[in-house]
Structures are given as structure tokens and as C-alpha cells.
mmCIF file of C-alpha atoms and ligand atoms in Angstrom:
data_model
loop_
_atom_site.group_PDB
_atom_site.id
_atom_site.type_symbol
_atom_site.label_atom_id
_atom_site.label_comp_id
_atom_site.label_asym_id
_atom_site.label_seq_id
_atom_site.Cartn_x
_atom_site.Cartn_y
_atom_site.Cartn_z
ATOM 1 C CA MET A 13 -213.470 28.901 -40.402
ATOM 2 C CA GLU A 14 -216.259 31.208 -42.050
ATOM 3 C CA ILE A 15 -215.798 31.798 -45.417
ATOM 4 C CA PRO A 16 -218.513 34.255 -46.637
ATOM 5 C CA GLU A 17 -220.950 32.599 -49.715
ATOM 6 C CA LYS A 18 -219.841 35.449 -51.872
ATOM 7 C CA LEU A 19 -216.138 35.356 -51.304
ATOM 8 C CA ILE A 20 -216.503 31.773 -52.685
ATOM 9 C CA GLN A 21 -218.496 32.995 -55.441
ATOM 10 C CA ILE A 22 -215.837 35.745 -56.845
ATOM 11 C CA LEU A 23 -212.644 33.484 -56.023
ATOM 12 C CA ALA A 24 -214.428 30.698 -57.881
ATOM 13 C CA SER A 25 -214.873 33.466 -61.706
ATOM 14 C CA ALA A 26 -211.196 35.075 -60.412
ATOM 15 C CA LYS A 27 -209.048 35.178 -63.335
ATOM 16 C CA ARG A 28 -206.052 36.793 -62.434
ATOM 17 C CA VAL A 29 -204.627 35.923 -58.862
ATOM 18 C CA VAL A 30 -201.639 36.804 -57.094
ATOM 19 C CA VAL A 31 -200.110 35.367 -53.663
ATOM 20 C CA LEU A 32 -197.594 37.325 -51.529
ATOM 21 C CA THR A 33 -196.475 35.245 -48.349
ATOM 22 C CA GLY A 34 -194.227 36.382 -45.784
ATOM 23 C CA ALA A 35 -192.638 34.385 -42.839
ATOM 24 C CA GLY A 36 -195.349 33.478 -41.232
ATOM 25 C CA ILE A 37 -196.795 30.788 -44.430
ATOM 26 C CA SER A 38 -192.936 28.780 -42.924
ATOM 27 C CA ALA A 39 -194.630 29.383 -39.306
ATOM 28 C CA GLU A 40 -196.172 26.159 -38.912
ATOM 29 C CA SER A 41 -193.279 24.679 -40.587
ATOM 30 C CA GLY A 42 -191.015 25.302 -37.198
ATOM 31 C CA ILE A 43 -189.197 28.502 -39.218
ATOM 32 C CA LYS A 44 -189.656 31.521 -37.067
ATOM 33 C CA THR A 45 -190.591 34.535 -37.954
ATOM 34 C CA PHE A 46 -189.200 38.203 -37.447
ATOM 35 C CA ARG A 47 -190.939 40.194 -35.944
ATOM 36 C CA ASP A 48 -193.389 37.463 -33.766
ATOM 37 C CA PRO A 49 -192.477 37.912 -29.688
ATOM 38 C CA ASP A 50 -190.250 35.249 -30.281
ATOM 39 C CA GLY A 51 -189.081 36.381 -33.716
ATOM 40 C CA LEU A 52 -185.786 36.605 -35.065
ATOM 41 C CA TRP A 53 -185.565 40.023 -34.281
ATOM 42 C CA SER A 54 -186.421 39.767 -31.471
ATOM 43 C CA LYS A 55 -182.648 38.061 -30.382
ATOM 44 C CA PHE A 56 -180.772 39.675 -33.452
ATOM 45 C CA ASN A 57 -180.328 43.336 -34.984
ATOM 46 C CA PRO A 58 -181.308 42.950 -38.643
ATOM 47 C CA ALA A 59 -179.118 45.694 -39.488
ATOM 48 C CA GLU A 60 -175.539 43.708 -37.694
ATOM 49 C CA LEU A 61 -176.629 40.518 -39.621
ATOM 50 C CA ALA A 62 -178.697 41.313 -42.464
ATOM 51 C CA SER A 63 -176.959 44.376 -44.675
ATOM 52 C CA MET A 64 -173.496 44.838 -46.537
ATOM 53 C CA ASP A 65 -172.052 46.591 -43.191
ATOM 54 C CA GLY A 66 -173.294 44.020 -40.771
ATOM 55 C CA PHE A 67 -171.296 41.377 -43.568
ATOM 56 C CA MET A 68 -168.375 43.645 -43.808
ATOM 57 C CA SER A 69 -167.442 44.475 -40.105
ATOM 58 C CA ASN A 70 -168.281 41.066 -39.124
ATOM 59 C CA PRO A 71 -168.473 37.926 -42.012
ATOM 60 C CA GLU A 72 -167.936 35.115 -39.297
ATOM 61 C CA LEU A 73 -170.805 35.875 -37.353
ATOM 62 C CA VAL A 74 -173.289 37.044 -40.524
ATOM 63 C CA TRP A 75 -171.927 33.607 -42.235
ATOM 64 C CA ASP A 76 -172.713 31.536 -39.216
ATOM 65 C CA TRP A 77 -176.467 33.117 -38.697
ATOM 66 C CA TYR A 78 -177.152 32.237 -42.487
ATOM 67 C CA GLN A 79 -175.798 28.653 -41.815
ATOM 68 C CA HIS A 80 -177.493 28.239 -38.548
ATOM 69 C CA ARG A 81 -180.991 29.490 -40.644
ATOM 70 C CA ARG A 82 -180.421 27.250 -43.549
ATOM 71 C CA ASP A 83 -179.274 23.922 -41.218
ATOM 72 C CA ILE A 84 -183.307 25.074 -39.922
ATOM 73 C CA ILE A 85 -185.024 24.930 -43.609
ATOM 74 C CA ASN A 86 -182.941 21.476 -44.599
ATOM 75 C CA ASN A 87 -184.973 20.450 -41.927
ATOM 76 C CA SER A 88 -187.473 21.415 -41.591
ATOM 77 C CA LEU A 89 -190.963 20.637 -44.271
ATOM 78 C CA PRO A 90 -193.575 22.280 -46.656
ATOM 79 C CA ASN A 91 -197.003 22.574 -44.519
ATOM 80 C CA PRO A 92 -200.265 22.576 -45.968
ATOM 81 C CA GLY A 93 -200.741 26.175 -46.451
ATOM 82 C CA HIS A 94 -197.646 25.935 -48.899
ATOM 83 C CA TYR A 95 -199.249 22.586 -50.611
ATOM 84 C CA ALA A 96 -202.255 24.498 -51.226
ATOM 85 C CA ILE A 97 -200.840 27.862 -52.822
ATOM 86 C CA ALA A 98 -199.068 25.099 -55.125
ATOM 87 C CA GLU A 99 -202.267 23.966 -55.844
ATOM 88 C CA MET A 100 -203.671 27.326 -56.702
ATOM 89 C CA GLN A 101 -201.590 27.539 -59.777
ATOM 90 C CA ASP A 102 -204.092 25.225 -61.614
ATOM 91 C CA LEU A 103 -206.880 26.828 -59.950
ATOM 92 C CA PHE A 104 -206.652 30.179 -61.817
ATOM 93 C CA ASP A 105 -206.189 30.744 -65.530
ATOM 94 C CA ASN A 106 -203.301 33.692 -64.586
ATOM 95 C CA PHE A 107 -201.572 32.874 -60.995
ATOM 96 C CA THR A 108 -198.570 34.754 -59.272
ATOM 97 C CA LEU A 109 -196.794 33.984 -56.640
ATOM 98 C CA VAL A 110 -194.774 36.393 -54.713
ATOM 99 C CA THR A 111 -192.899 35.659 -51.879
ATOM 100 C CA GLN A 112 -190.404 37.434 -49.395
ATOM 101 C CA ASN A 113 -189.306 34.450 -47.749
ATOM 102 C CA VAL A 114 -186.173 32.970 -48.551
ATOM 103 C CA ASP A 115 -186.656 29.563 -47.753
ATOM 104 C CA ARG A 116 -187.766 28.223 -50.922
ATOM 105 C CA LEU A 117 -190.416 25.907 -49.140
ATOM 106 C CA HIS A 118 -192.756 26.844 -51.706
ATOM 107 C CA GLN A 119 -190.807 25.556 -54.683
ATOM 108 C CA ARG A 120 -190.582 22.379 -52.405
ATOM 109 C CA ALA A 121 -194.427 21.905 -52.039
ATOM 110 C CA GLY A 122 -194.278 22.170 -56.110
ATOM 111 C CA SER A 123 -194.901 25.719 -56.649
ATOM 112 C CA LYS A 124 -193.310 26.855 -59.911
ATOM 113 C CA ASP A 125 -192.439 30.530 -61.147
ATOM 114 C CA VAL A 126 -192.249 31.542 -57.820
ATOM 115 C CA LEU A 127 -191.219 35.469 -58.051
ATOM 116 C CA GLU A 128 -188.330 36.477 -54.828
ATOM 117 C CA LEU A 129 -188.246 39.524 -53.891
ATOM 118 C CA HIS A 130 -185.615 38.813 -51.631
ATOM 119 C CA GLY A 131 -183.842 35.918 -52.629
ATOM 120 C CA ASN A 132 -182.944 33.011 -51.240
ATOM 121 C CA ILE A 133 -180.619 31.355 -48.212
ATOM 122 C CA ILE A 134 -179.869 28.204 -50.544
ATOM 123 C CA ASP A 135 -177.195 30.013 -53.283
ATOM 124 C CA ASN A 136 -174.062 31.719 -52.742
ATOM 125 C CA TYR A 137 -172.300 34.451 -54.841
ATOM 126 C CA CYS A 138 -168.223 35.635 -54.674
ATOM 127 C CA ILE A 139 -168.914 39.020 -53.259
ATOM 128 C CA LYS A 140 -166.062 40.282 -55.512
ATOM 129 C CA CYS A 141 -166.483 38.634 -59.369
ATOM 130 C CA ARG A 142 -169.859 37.588 -57.949
ATOM 131 C CA HIS A 143 -169.201 34.156 -59.646
ATOM 132 C CA PRO A 144 -171.880 31.849 -58.082
ATOM 133 C CA TYR A 145 -171.811 29.229 -55.472
ATOM 134 C CA GLU A 146 -175.122 27.084 -56.066
ATOM 135 C CA ASP A 147 -173.618 24.030 -54.960
ATOM 136 C CA PHE A 148 -174.431 22.875 -50.520
ATOM 137 C CA ILE A 149 -171.398 24.778 -48.512
ATOM 138 C CA ASP A 150 -171.035 22.281 -45.320
ATOM 139 C CA SER A 151 -172.389 23.663 -42.543
ATOM 140 C CA ASN A 152 -170.151 22.499 -40.155
ATOM 141 C CA VAL A 153 -166.763 23.718 -41.817
ATOM 142 C CA LYS A 154 -166.743 26.616 -39.586
ATOM 143 C CA GLU A 155 -163.852 29.087 -41.989
ATOM 144 C CA MET A 156 -165.643 31.833 -43.987
ATOM 145 C CA PRO A 157 -166.000 29.823 -47.279
ATOM 146 C CA LYS A 158 -163.563 32.287 -49.983
ATOM 147 C CA CYS A 159 -164.071 32.284 -53.639
ATOM 148 C CA ARG A 160 -161.865 29.769 -55.616
ATOM 149 C CA GLN A 161 -161.911 32.948 -58.727
ATOM 150 C CA CYS A 162 -160.649 35.386 -56.630
ATOM 151 C CA GLY A 163 -160.335 34.461 -52.907
ATOM 152 C CA GLY A 164 -163.353 37.157 -52.284
ATOM 153 C CA LEU A 165 -165.751 36.621 -49.520
ATOM 154 C CA ILE A 166 -168.805 34.265 -50.449
ATOM 155 C CA ARG A 167 -172.124 35.403 -49.395
ATOM 156 C CA PRO A 168 -176.010 33.930 -49.998
ATOM 157 C CA ALA A 169 -177.694 35.276 -52.465
ATOM 158 C CA VAL A 170 -180.700 37.289 -49.966
ATOM 159 C CA VAL A 171 -180.902 40.744 -50.779
ATOM 160 C CA TRP A 172 -180.129 42.522 -47.474
ATOM 161 C CA PHE A 173 -181.094 45.832 -46.174
ATOM 162 C CA GLY A 174 -180.789 48.800 -48.492
ATOM 163 C CA GLU A 175 -180.017 47.125 -50.997
ATOM 164 C CA MET A 176 -181.877 46.830 -53.835
ATOM 165 C CA LEU A 177 -184.083 43.941 -55.472
ATOM 166 C CA PRO A 178 -183.842 41.556 -58.370
ATOM 167 C CA GLU A 179 -185.415 44.719 -60.757
ATOM 168 C CA GLU A 180 -187.164 42.005 -63.281
ATOM 169 C CA VAL A 181 -188.802 40.551 -60.336
ATOM 170 C CA LEU A 182 -189.792 43.324 -58.866
ATOM 171 C CA ILE A 183 -190.610 44.539 -62.295
ATOM 172 C CA ASN A 184 -193.410 41.481 -62.651
ATOM 173 C CA ALA A 185 -194.811 41.139 -59.023
ATOM 174 C CA GLU A 186 -195.537 44.738 -59.370
ATOM 175 C CA ARG A 187 -197.035 44.309 -62.564
ATOM 176 C CA ALA A 188 -199.128 41.279 -61.294
ATOM 177 C CA SER A 189 -200.248 43.189 -58.668
ATOM 178 C CA LYS A 190 -202.043 46.261 -60.541
ATOM 179 C CA ILE A 191 -203.455 43.688 -62.981
ATOM 180 C CA SER A 192 -205.158 41.305 -60.407
ATOM 181 C CA ASP A 193 -208.436 40.344 -59.462
ATOM 182 C CA VAL A 194 -207.732 38.749 -56.346
ATOM 183 C CA PHE A 195 -204.873 39.746 -54.612
ATOM 184 C CA PHE A 196 -203.844 37.858 -50.901
ATOM 185 C CA THR A 197 -201.065 38.685 -48.839
ATOM 186 C CA ILE A 198 -200.351 36.199 -46.385
ATOM 187 C CA GLY A 199 -198.253 35.605 -43.333
ATOM 188 C CA THR A 200 -196.859 38.925 -43.516
ATOM 189 C CA SER A 201 -196.590 42.416 -41.503
ATOM 190 C CA ALA A 202 -196.000 44.553 -44.311
ATOM 191 C CA GLU A 203 -193.883 46.300 -42.675
ATOM 192 C CA VAL A 204 -191.164 45.656 -45.142
ATOM 193 C CA TYR A 205 -190.631 48.046 -48.997
ATOM 194 C CA PRO A 206 -190.961 47.861 -51.605
ATOM 195 C CA ALA A 207 -192.375 44.588 -50.703
ATOM 196 C CA ALA A 208 -195.153 46.164 -48.429
ATOM 197 C CA ASN A 209 -196.387 48.144 -51.382
ATOM 198 C CA LEU A 210 -197.567 45.366 -53.520
ATOM 199 C CA PRO A 211 -200.968 44.845 -51.158
ATOM 200 C CA MET A 212 -201.851 48.841 -52.016
ATOM 201 C CA ILE A 213 -200.841 48.569 -55.697
ATOM 202 C CA ALA A 214 -203.780 45.648 -56.027
ATOM 203 C CA LYS A 215 -206.602 47.697 -53.981
ATOM 204 C CA SER A 216 -205.982 50.753 -55.740
ATOM 205 C CA SER A 217 -206.257 49.181 -58.656
ATOM 206 C CA GLY A 218 -209.156 47.391 -58.119
ATOM 207 C CA ALA A 219 -208.440 43.978 -57.222
ATOM 208 C CA LEU A 220 -210.163 42.404 -54.133
ATOM 209 C CA VAL A 221 -207.942 42.398 -51.363
ATOM 210 C CA ILE A 222 -207.503 38.835 -48.620
ATOM 211 C CA GLU A 223 -205.354 38.900 -45.995
ATOM 212 C CA ILE A 224 -204.709 35.894 -44.194
ATOM 213 C CA ASN A 225 -202.749 36.481 -41.023
ATOM 214 C CA PRO A 226 -203.635 35.462 -36.872
ATOM 215 C CA ASN A 227 -202.409 39.447 -35.768
ATOM 216 C CA LEU A 228 -203.748 43.061 -37.343
ATOM 217 C CA THR A 229 -201.476 44.626 -39.758
ATOM 218 C CA SER A 230 -200.882 47.991 -40.370
ATOM 219 C CA ILE A 231 -202.922 47.486 -43.599
ATOM 220 C CA SER A 232 -205.556 45.336 -42.144
ATOM 221 C CA HIS A 233 -208.395 47.767 -42.049
ATOM 222 C CA TYR A 234 -207.794 48.838 -45.822
ATOM 223 C CA LEU A 235 -208.825 45.586 -46.970
ATOM 224 C CA ASP A 236 -211.931 43.821 -48.223
ATOM 225 C CA TYR A 237 -211.586 40.661 -46.376
ATOM 226 C CA SER A 238 -208.960 39.747 -43.069
ATOM 227 C CA PHE A 239 -209.097 36.725 -41.523
ATOM 228 C CA ARG A 240 -207.374 36.269 -38.299
ATOM 229 C CA ILE A 241 -206.251 32.551 -39.052
ATOM 230 C CA GLN A 242 -203.554 30.612 -39.657
ATOM 231 C CA SER A 243 -202.609 30.074 -43.206
ATOM 232 C CA GLY A 244 -201.799 26.754 -42.418
ATOM 233 C CA ILE A 245 -205.677 25.836 -41.493
ATOM 234 C CA ALA A 246 -206.637 28.243 -43.790
ATOM 235 C CA LEU A 247 -205.888 27.954 -47.182
ATOM 236 C CA PRO A 248 -206.774 24.442 -47.488
ATOM 237 C CA LEU A 249 -210.084 25.345 -46.682
ATOM 238 C CA ILE A 250 -210.175 28.296 -49.321
ATOM 239 C CA VAL A 251 -208.985 25.544 -52.170
ATOM 240 C CA GLU A 252 -211.797 22.911 -50.967
ATOM 241 C CA ALA A 253 -214.421 25.466 -50.877
ATOM 242 C CA ILE A 254 -213.150 27.331 -54.642
ATOM 243 C CA LYS A 255 -212.903 23.601 -55.949
ATOM 244 C CA THR A 256 -216.955 22.175 -54.306
ATOM 245 C CA TYR A 257 -218.107 25.009 -55.437
ATOM 246 C CA ARG A 258 -216.898 24.944 -58.676
ATOM 247 C CA ASN A 259 -218.424 20.902 -59.155
ATOM 248 C CA LYS A 260 -221.547 22.141 -57.563
ATOM 249 C CA ILE A 261 -222.372 24.754 -60.718
HETATM 250 C C1 BV8 B 18 -184.413 48.478 -50.485
HETATM 251 C C2 BV8 B 18 -184.315 38.412 -46.625
HETATM 252 C C3 BV8 B 18 -183.390 50.086 -52.346
HETATM 253 C C4 BV8 B 18 -182.619 39.047 -45.617
HETATM 254 C C5 BV8 B 18 -185.047 40.848 -45.734
HETATM 255 C C6 BV8 B 18 -189.439 52.881 -47.664
HETATM 256 C C7 BV8 B 18 -190.193 53.386 -46.392
HETATM 257 C C8 BV8 B 18 -189.486 53.029 -45.109
HETATM 258 C C9 BV8 B 18 -188.267 51.845 -44.833
HETATM 259 C C10 BV8 B 18 -187.985 51.377 -46.675
HETATM 260 C C11 BV8 B 18 -188.505 52.504 -47.688
HETATM 261 N N1 BV8 B 18 -187.875 51.402 -48.905
HETATM 262 C C12 BV8 B 18 -187.196 51.059 -48.300
HETATM 263 C C13 BV8 B 18 -186.364 50.899 -47.233
HETATM 264 C C14 BV8 B 18 -185.816 50.617 -46.237
HETATM 265 C C15 BV8 B 18 -185.954 48.867 -46.453
HETATM 266 C C16 BV8 B 18 -187.517 48.789 -44.897
HETATM 267 O O1 BV8 B 18 -188.364 48.239 -45.607
HETATM 268 N N2 BV8 B 18 -187.027 49.245 -43.815
HETATM 269 C C17 BV8 B 18 -188.220 48.442 -42.594
HETATM 270 C C18 BV8 B 18 -187.806 47.725 -41.406
HETATM 271 C C19 BV8 B 18 -188.958 49.795 -42.402
HETATM 272 N N3 BV8 B 18 -185.908 47.921 -47.437
HETATM 273 C C20 BV8 B 18 -184.681 47.813 -48.056
HETATM 274 O O2 BV8 B 18 -183.845 47.726 -47.725
HETATM 275 C C21 BV8 B 18 -185.587 47.241 -49.159
HETATM 276 N N4 BV8 B 18 -184.391 47.095 -49.786
HETATM 277 O O3 BV8 B 18 -185.320 49.490 -50.531
HETATM 278 O O4 BV8 B 18 -183.172 49.452 -51.421
HETATM 279 C C22 BV8 B 18 -182.498 51.105 -51.856
HETATM 280 C C23 BV8 B 18 -181.674 50.742 -51.608
HETATM 281 C C24 BV8 B 18 -180.450 51.804 -51.501
HETATM 282 C C25 BV8 B 18 -180.817 52.731 -50.741
HETATM 283 C C26 BV8 B 18 -182.399 53.608 -50.282
HETATM 284 C C27 BV8 B 18 -183.301 52.468 -50.933
HETATM 285 C C28 BV8 B 18 -184.198 45.207 -49.347
HETATM 286 C C29 BV8 B 18 -185.527 45.240 -48.074
HETATM 287 C C30 BV8 B 18 -185.423 43.558 -48.130
HETATM 288 C C31 BV8 B 18 -184.494 42.888 -46.865
HETATM 289 N N5 BV8 B 18 -184.453 41.358 -46.516
HETATM 290 N N6 BV8 B 18 -185.464 39.720 -45.879
HETATM 291 C C32 BV8 B 18 -182.735 37.259 -44.723
HETATM 292 O O5 BV8 B 18 -184.282 36.712 -44.686
HETATM 293 O O6 BV8 B 18 -181.754 37.629 -44.254
HETATM 294 S S1 BV8 B 18 -186.584 41.294 -44.979
HETATM 295 C C33 BV8 B 18 -186.996 40.043 -44.421
HETATM 296 O O7 BV8 B 18 -188.099 40.323 -43.558
HETATM 297 C C34 BV8 B 18 -187.883 39.181 -44.894
HETATM 298 O O8 BV8 B 18 -187.742 38.905 -45.911
HETATM 299 C C35 BV8 B 18 -189.116 39.647 -45.344
HETATM 300 O O9 BV8 B 18 -189.466 40.621 -46.226
HETATM 301 C C36 BV8 B 18 -188.778 41.182 -43.791
HETATM 302 C C37 BV8 B 18 -190.207 39.975 -42.708
HETATM 303 O O10 BV8 B 18 -191.401 40.189 -43.128
HETATM 304 P P1 BV8 B 18 -192.433 39.192 -43.191
HETATM 305 O O11 BV8 B 18 -192.050 38.676 -43.652
HETATM 306 O O12 BV8 B 18 -193.959 40.073 -42.845
HETATM 307 O O13 BV8 B 18 -192.102 38.693 -41.690
HETATM 308 P P2 BV8 B 18 -192.408 39.242 -39.919
HETATM 309 O O14 BV8 B 18 -191.983 38.612 -39.147
HETATM 310 O O15 BV8 B 18 -192.037 40.496 -40.269
HETATM 311 O O16 BV8 B 18 -194.336 39.343 -40.024
HETATM 312 C C38 BV8 B 18 -194.850 37.545 -39.880
HETATM 313 C C39 BV8 B 18 -195.844 37.932 -39.822
HETATM 314 O O17 BV8 B 18 -196.912 36.409 -40.046
HETATM 315 C C40 BV8 B 18 -196.790 38.669 -38.839
HETATM 316 O O18 BV8 B 18 -197.312 39.610 -39.180
HETATM 317 C C41 BV8 B 18 -197.560 37.529 -38.144
HETATM 318 O O19 BV8 B 18 -198.513 37.589 -37.528
HETATM 319 C C42 BV8 B 18 -197.704 36.451 -38.994
HETATM 320 N N7 BV8 B 18 -197.736 34.293 -38.729
HETATM 321 C C43 BV8 B 18 -197.139 34.150 -37.682
HETATM 322 N N8 BV8 B 18 -197.598 33.201 -37.572
HETATM 323 C C44 BV8 B 18 -198.686 32.707 -38.726
HETATM 324 C C45 BV8 B 18 -198.720 34.284 -39.584
HETATM 325 N N9 BV8 B 18 -199.725 34.267 -40.116
HETATM 326 C C46 BV8 B 18 -199.957 33.133 -40.840
HETATM 327 N N10 BV8 B 18 -199.841 32.298 -40.912
HETATM 328 C C47 BV8 B 18 -199.101 32.150 -39.415
HETATM 329 N N11 BV8 B 18 -199.332 30.331 -39.136
HETATM 330 ZN ZN1 ZN B 19 -164.885 35.522 -56.961
#
């Protein structure tokens, strides 16, 4: 991967950096994305499985689907892309990691203070009294777990379609995007809102926006750089190039 010298210079002196990730960063960890040809949405209907209506009309089906995804995630490991992003938090004075992913692989790679726009698949809570269930719920237990407090149904702590994002998290993500010098959009098709607004908020606030995605996206032509490459290959090279450049000067 050829990284333009000019870009390395800019990255080496950048102070405020934001990284936005999507399902593509976890693809090399063996976790399917949503929209790729063999992605989750090619087999499952998001409205049926990732919405409150879908859950209320068939809680067992939705619960099983999330248990199935949890099993895959629990048997997956972060990849070099996740580790490179974890390194970036020590490379820049002001670094913010925003993710649409619910798999917590960033945290397992060492990233701190991750802004999880769409919640996480590890935790659960009661839909009636919102009692949190952070303890592991055995995926082999077939019947739906019920709330010990009120008997209500328990659901995964993800944000479903039609549901508001955690306000504090979204406000912090938008604020960081507005003041960023450099904004990376990595492994996301930028089709789901309001997450997909963030690269454009950064661009219109004067940031240099860099996309890393083996496929073109709906925002590629708006951006300053768009590299057609896998994040697990590109990110370690970018981190190395910044460190080498800084050691040279
Ligand atoms: C809401 C958690 C307010 C659950 C998820 C404005 C316009 C149009 C529609 C809307 C709008 N505003 C709101 C909407 C509705 C909706 C929406 O955006 N719909 C879309 C489909 C049009 N948004 C919402 O409902 C949001 N809530 O707006 O609330 C509200 C409330 C009430 C009434 C009105 C408004 C909530 C959205 C969150 C839904 N939850 N996840 C779960 O995971 O089960 S979204 C889920 O899908 C993911 O979290 C992620 O966000 C999204 C998938 O996108 P990506 O991560 O980008 O993945 P994708 O597969 O699409 O792309 C992967 C990319 O990686 C590809 O480009 C591929 O090329 C690339 N890639 C592949 N391999 C690699 C790679 N890249 C790098 N390296 C590789 N190796
Ligand atoms: Zn309850």
C-alpha cells in the first residue's frame, strides 16, 4: 500500500484525531458484515431481527439470533486492524474512537473509552424495568430468560432500528468530529444514520477525511483519501509510517 508522503506528514503532526469503525474492521476476525454479498442482511431481515417490533412478535427467534452472534464473537479474536487503532490512542494528543460495532473487539484489543453508538451485544437488560443483566447468559439455555425482578423479557443491550442512540455518546461523537484535524472512516458502508453523518460533519468542519474500505461507499468521492484495502493490512502500515516519520524528524 503506497501511503502518500504528504499524508504521513499531516498524520505525524495531527493533534485531534477521530476514528469511526463499522463491521468491516471485524471482517478479518471472521465476523460477518451486514451488507457484503455474504453479509448478515443477505440471509436475515434487519426489521425482523434488529427492531423492537421484531422482538415483540418473535422473541425466541431474535434471542436465538443474538445468542448465535454472541457465540461467534466469543470465539473470535481482535485482528491487526483493532490493535493498530488501540495503538493510535497513544499516538495523538486528542484521540476519539467511535464504533457502530457491538462486538467489543476494540476493547479486547486495548482501546479505552470507546464510544459505542449502537450499544453492545455482551450486556442485556429487562425491557420492562430495565434491570441490567451484565452476567453471561448461557447460550445453551434454550428458553427465553425472564427478569428476576419483574418477570419481563430480557433483551440484548444493542440499539435497534427505530431506537434512539445513547444521547451522551452521540453528542460526544458529533463534538469530536466537529473539532477533529483528521477523521478516519474505516470498514463502514456509511448507510446507517445518524452514524453516517459523522464523516460529513468532520469534512464540513475542515477535517482531512480518510476512508479505508476494500469497496467504494456512498461517501468515497466526498473524501480526501479513500484507500481500497483491508483495514487489517492498511492500519498497521499507517501506524508504522507515522512512528518512522516522527523518529526521522
Ligand atoms: C434512529 C445494532 C432516531 C444492532 C445497528 C436518515 C435517513 C434514512 C434513514 C434513517 C435516517 N435516520 C434514521 C433512519 C433510520 C435508520 C437507518 O439509518 N436506516 C438505514 C438502513 C437507511 N436509523 C435508525 O433506525 C437509528 N435510530 O434513527 O433513531 C429515531 C427514532 C425513532 C424514530 C425516528 C428516528 C438506529 C440505527 C442503529 C441500528 N442498529 N446495530 C445489531 O447489531 O444487531 S445498525 C448495524 O448496521 C451496525 O451497527 C452498523 O451500524 C450497520 C451496518 O453498517 P456497517 O457497520 O457499515 O456494515 P456494512 O455491512 O453495511 O458495511 C461493511 C463495510 O465494510 C462495507 O463497506 C465493506 O466494503 C467493508 N469491509 C468489508 N471487509 C473489510 C471492510 N472494510 C475494511 N476492511 C475489511 N477487511
Ligand atoms: Zn424487569
